[in-house]
mmCIF file of C-alpha atoms in Angstrom:
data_model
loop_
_atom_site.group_PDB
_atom_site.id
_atom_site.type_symbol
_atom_site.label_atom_id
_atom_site.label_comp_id
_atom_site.label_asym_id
_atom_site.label_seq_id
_atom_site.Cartn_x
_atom_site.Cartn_y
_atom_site.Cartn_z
ATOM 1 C CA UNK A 1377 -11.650 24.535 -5.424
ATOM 2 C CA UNK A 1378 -11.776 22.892 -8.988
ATOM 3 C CA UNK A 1379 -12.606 19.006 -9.676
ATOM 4 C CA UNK A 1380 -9.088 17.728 -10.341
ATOM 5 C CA UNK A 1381 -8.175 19.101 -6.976
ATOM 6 C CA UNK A 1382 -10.727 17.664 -5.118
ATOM 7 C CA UNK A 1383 -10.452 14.407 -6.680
ATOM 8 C CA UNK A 1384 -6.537 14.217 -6.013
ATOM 9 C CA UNK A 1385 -7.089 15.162 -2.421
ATOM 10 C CA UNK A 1386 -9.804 12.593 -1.718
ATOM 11 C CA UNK A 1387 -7.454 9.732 -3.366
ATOM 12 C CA UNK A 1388 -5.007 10.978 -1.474
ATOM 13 C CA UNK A 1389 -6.682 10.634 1.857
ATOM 14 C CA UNK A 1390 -8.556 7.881 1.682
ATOM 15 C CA UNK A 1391 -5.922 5.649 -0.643
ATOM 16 C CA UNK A 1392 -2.817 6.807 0.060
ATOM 17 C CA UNK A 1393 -2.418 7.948 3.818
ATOM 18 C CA UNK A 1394 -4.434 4.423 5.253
ATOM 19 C CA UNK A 1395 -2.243 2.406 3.631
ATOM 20 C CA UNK A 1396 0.736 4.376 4.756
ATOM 21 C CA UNK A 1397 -0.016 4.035 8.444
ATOM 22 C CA UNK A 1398 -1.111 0.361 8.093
ATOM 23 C CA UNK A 1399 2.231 -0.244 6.135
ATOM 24 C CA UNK A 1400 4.150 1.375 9.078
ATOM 25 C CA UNK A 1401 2.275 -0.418 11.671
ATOM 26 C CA UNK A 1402 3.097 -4.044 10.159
ATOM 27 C CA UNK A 1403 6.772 -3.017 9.015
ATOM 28 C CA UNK A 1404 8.038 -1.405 11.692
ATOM 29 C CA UNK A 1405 6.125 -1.342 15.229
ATOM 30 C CA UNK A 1406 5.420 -5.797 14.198
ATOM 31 C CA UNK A 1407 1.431 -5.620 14.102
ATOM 32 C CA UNK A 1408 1.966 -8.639 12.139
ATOM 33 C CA UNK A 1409 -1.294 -9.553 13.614
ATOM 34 C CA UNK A 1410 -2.797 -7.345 11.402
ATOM 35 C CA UNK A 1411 -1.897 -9.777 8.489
ATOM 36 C CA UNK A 1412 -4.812 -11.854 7.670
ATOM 37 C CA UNK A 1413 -4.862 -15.014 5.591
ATOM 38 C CA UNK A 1414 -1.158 -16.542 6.896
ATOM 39 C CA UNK A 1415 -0.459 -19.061 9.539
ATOM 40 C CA UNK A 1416 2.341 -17.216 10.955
ATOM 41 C CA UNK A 1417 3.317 -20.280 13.641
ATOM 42 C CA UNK A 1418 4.512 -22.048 10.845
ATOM 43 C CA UNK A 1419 6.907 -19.425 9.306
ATOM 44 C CA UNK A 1420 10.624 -19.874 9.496
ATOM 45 C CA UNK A 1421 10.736 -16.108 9.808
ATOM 46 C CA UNK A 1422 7.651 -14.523 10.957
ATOM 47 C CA UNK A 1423 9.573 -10.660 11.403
ATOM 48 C CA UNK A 1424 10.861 -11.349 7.851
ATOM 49 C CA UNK A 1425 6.976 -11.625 6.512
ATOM 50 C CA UNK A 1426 5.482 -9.136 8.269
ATOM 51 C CA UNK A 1427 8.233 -6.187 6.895
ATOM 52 C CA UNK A 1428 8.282 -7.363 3.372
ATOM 53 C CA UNK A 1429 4.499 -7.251 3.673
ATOM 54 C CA UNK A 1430 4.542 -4.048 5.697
ATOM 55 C CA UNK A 1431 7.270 -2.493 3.306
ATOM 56 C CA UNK A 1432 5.040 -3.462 0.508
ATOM 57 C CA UNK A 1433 1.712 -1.888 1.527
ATOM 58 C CA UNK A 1434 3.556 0.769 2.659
ATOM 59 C CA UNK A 1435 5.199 1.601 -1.154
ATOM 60 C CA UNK A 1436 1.541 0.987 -2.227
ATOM 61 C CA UNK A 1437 0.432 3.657 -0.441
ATOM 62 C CA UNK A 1438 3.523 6.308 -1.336
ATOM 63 C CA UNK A 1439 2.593 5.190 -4.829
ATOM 64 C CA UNK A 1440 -0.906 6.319 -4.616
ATOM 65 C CA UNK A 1441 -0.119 9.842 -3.167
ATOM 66 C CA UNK A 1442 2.650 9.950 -5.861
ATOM 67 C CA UNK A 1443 0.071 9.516 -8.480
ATOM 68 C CA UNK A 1444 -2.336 11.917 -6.942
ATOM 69 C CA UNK A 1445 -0.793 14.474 -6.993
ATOM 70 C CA UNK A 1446 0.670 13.686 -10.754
ATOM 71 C CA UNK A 1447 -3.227 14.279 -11.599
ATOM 72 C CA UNK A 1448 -3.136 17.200 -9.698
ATOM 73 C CA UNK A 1449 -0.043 18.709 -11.769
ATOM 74 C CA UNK A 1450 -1.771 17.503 -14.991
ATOM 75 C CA UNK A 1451 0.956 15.299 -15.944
ATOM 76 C CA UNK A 1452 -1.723 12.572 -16.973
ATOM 77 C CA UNK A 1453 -5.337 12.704 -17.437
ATOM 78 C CA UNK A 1454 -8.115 10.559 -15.378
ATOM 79 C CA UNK A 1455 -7.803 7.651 -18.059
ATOM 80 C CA UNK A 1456 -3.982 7.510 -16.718
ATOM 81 C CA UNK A 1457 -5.367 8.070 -13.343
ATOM 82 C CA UNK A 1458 -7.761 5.358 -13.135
ATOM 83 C CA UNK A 1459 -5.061 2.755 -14.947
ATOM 84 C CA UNK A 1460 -2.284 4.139 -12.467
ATOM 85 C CA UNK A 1461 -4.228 3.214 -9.291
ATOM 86 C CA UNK A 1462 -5.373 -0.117 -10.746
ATOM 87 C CA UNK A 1463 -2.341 -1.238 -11.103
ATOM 88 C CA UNK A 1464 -0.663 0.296 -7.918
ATOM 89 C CA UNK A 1465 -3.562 -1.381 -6.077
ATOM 90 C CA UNK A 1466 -2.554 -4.585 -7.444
ATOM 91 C CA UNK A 1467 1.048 -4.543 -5.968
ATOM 92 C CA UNK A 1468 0.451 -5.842 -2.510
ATOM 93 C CA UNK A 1469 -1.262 -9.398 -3.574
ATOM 94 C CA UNK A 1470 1.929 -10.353 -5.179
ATOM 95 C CA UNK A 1471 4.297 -9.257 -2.715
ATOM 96 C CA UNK A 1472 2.229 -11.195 -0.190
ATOM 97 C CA UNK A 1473 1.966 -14.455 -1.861
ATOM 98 C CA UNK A 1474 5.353 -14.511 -2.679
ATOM 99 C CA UNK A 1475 6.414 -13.822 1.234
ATOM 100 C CA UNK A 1476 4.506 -16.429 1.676
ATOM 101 C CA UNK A 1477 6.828 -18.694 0.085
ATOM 102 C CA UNK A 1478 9.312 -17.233 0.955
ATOM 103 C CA UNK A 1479 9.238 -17.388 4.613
ATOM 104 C CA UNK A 1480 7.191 -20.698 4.679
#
C-alpha cells in the first residue's frame, strides 16, 4: 500500500464519512439538537435551519471524499490537496451564519 493511498483513505474516513452521517442526521432524521451555537425557540422555521445546515455539512463531507480520491487518481498534488480541504472545510461556517439570518 503506497503513501498517496493511505493518505486518501485516512481523509476519507475520518473527514469525509463523519461529516456525511452527521449531515444526514441533522438534514433528514431532524437531530437539530445536534446544532450548537443557535437558539432554535426563536426561529421562524426551525426544520428550515436544521436542513440547510444539515444539507450543508452534508456537501462538506461529499466534497472531502470527492477530493480524496482526486489525490488518489493524481489529478492534483498534496499542495492542491491541502488548499482543497481548507477551503471545503470552510463551507459550513457560512452556510450556518447565513441560516441564521435567514430563519431568525
Amino acid at each position: 500500500m503506497n503513501d498517496l493511498f493511505f493518505i486518501a483513505l485516512l481523509t476519507a474516513i475520518l473527514g469525509g464519512l463523519p461529516l456525511i452521517f452527521v449531515g444526514y442526521q441533522i438534514a433528514i432524521n431532524n437531530k437539530r439538537h445536534w446544532i450548537n451555537g443557535a437558539d432554535q425557540s426563536v426561529m421562524s422555521n426551525p426544520e428550515g435551519f436544521g436542513k440547510y445546515v444539515g444539507y450543508s455539512i452534508l456537501v462538506t463531507g461529499l466534497l472531502i471524499l470527492l477530493v480524496s480520491s482526486l489525490l488518489y487518481a493524481q489529478v492534483f498534488g498534496y499542495l492542491g490537496f491541502g488548499v482543497a480541504i481548507m477551503i471545503i472545510s470552510l463551507l459550513p461556517l457560512p452556510c450556518f451564519f447565513k441560516a441564521k439570518q435567514k430563519y431568525s
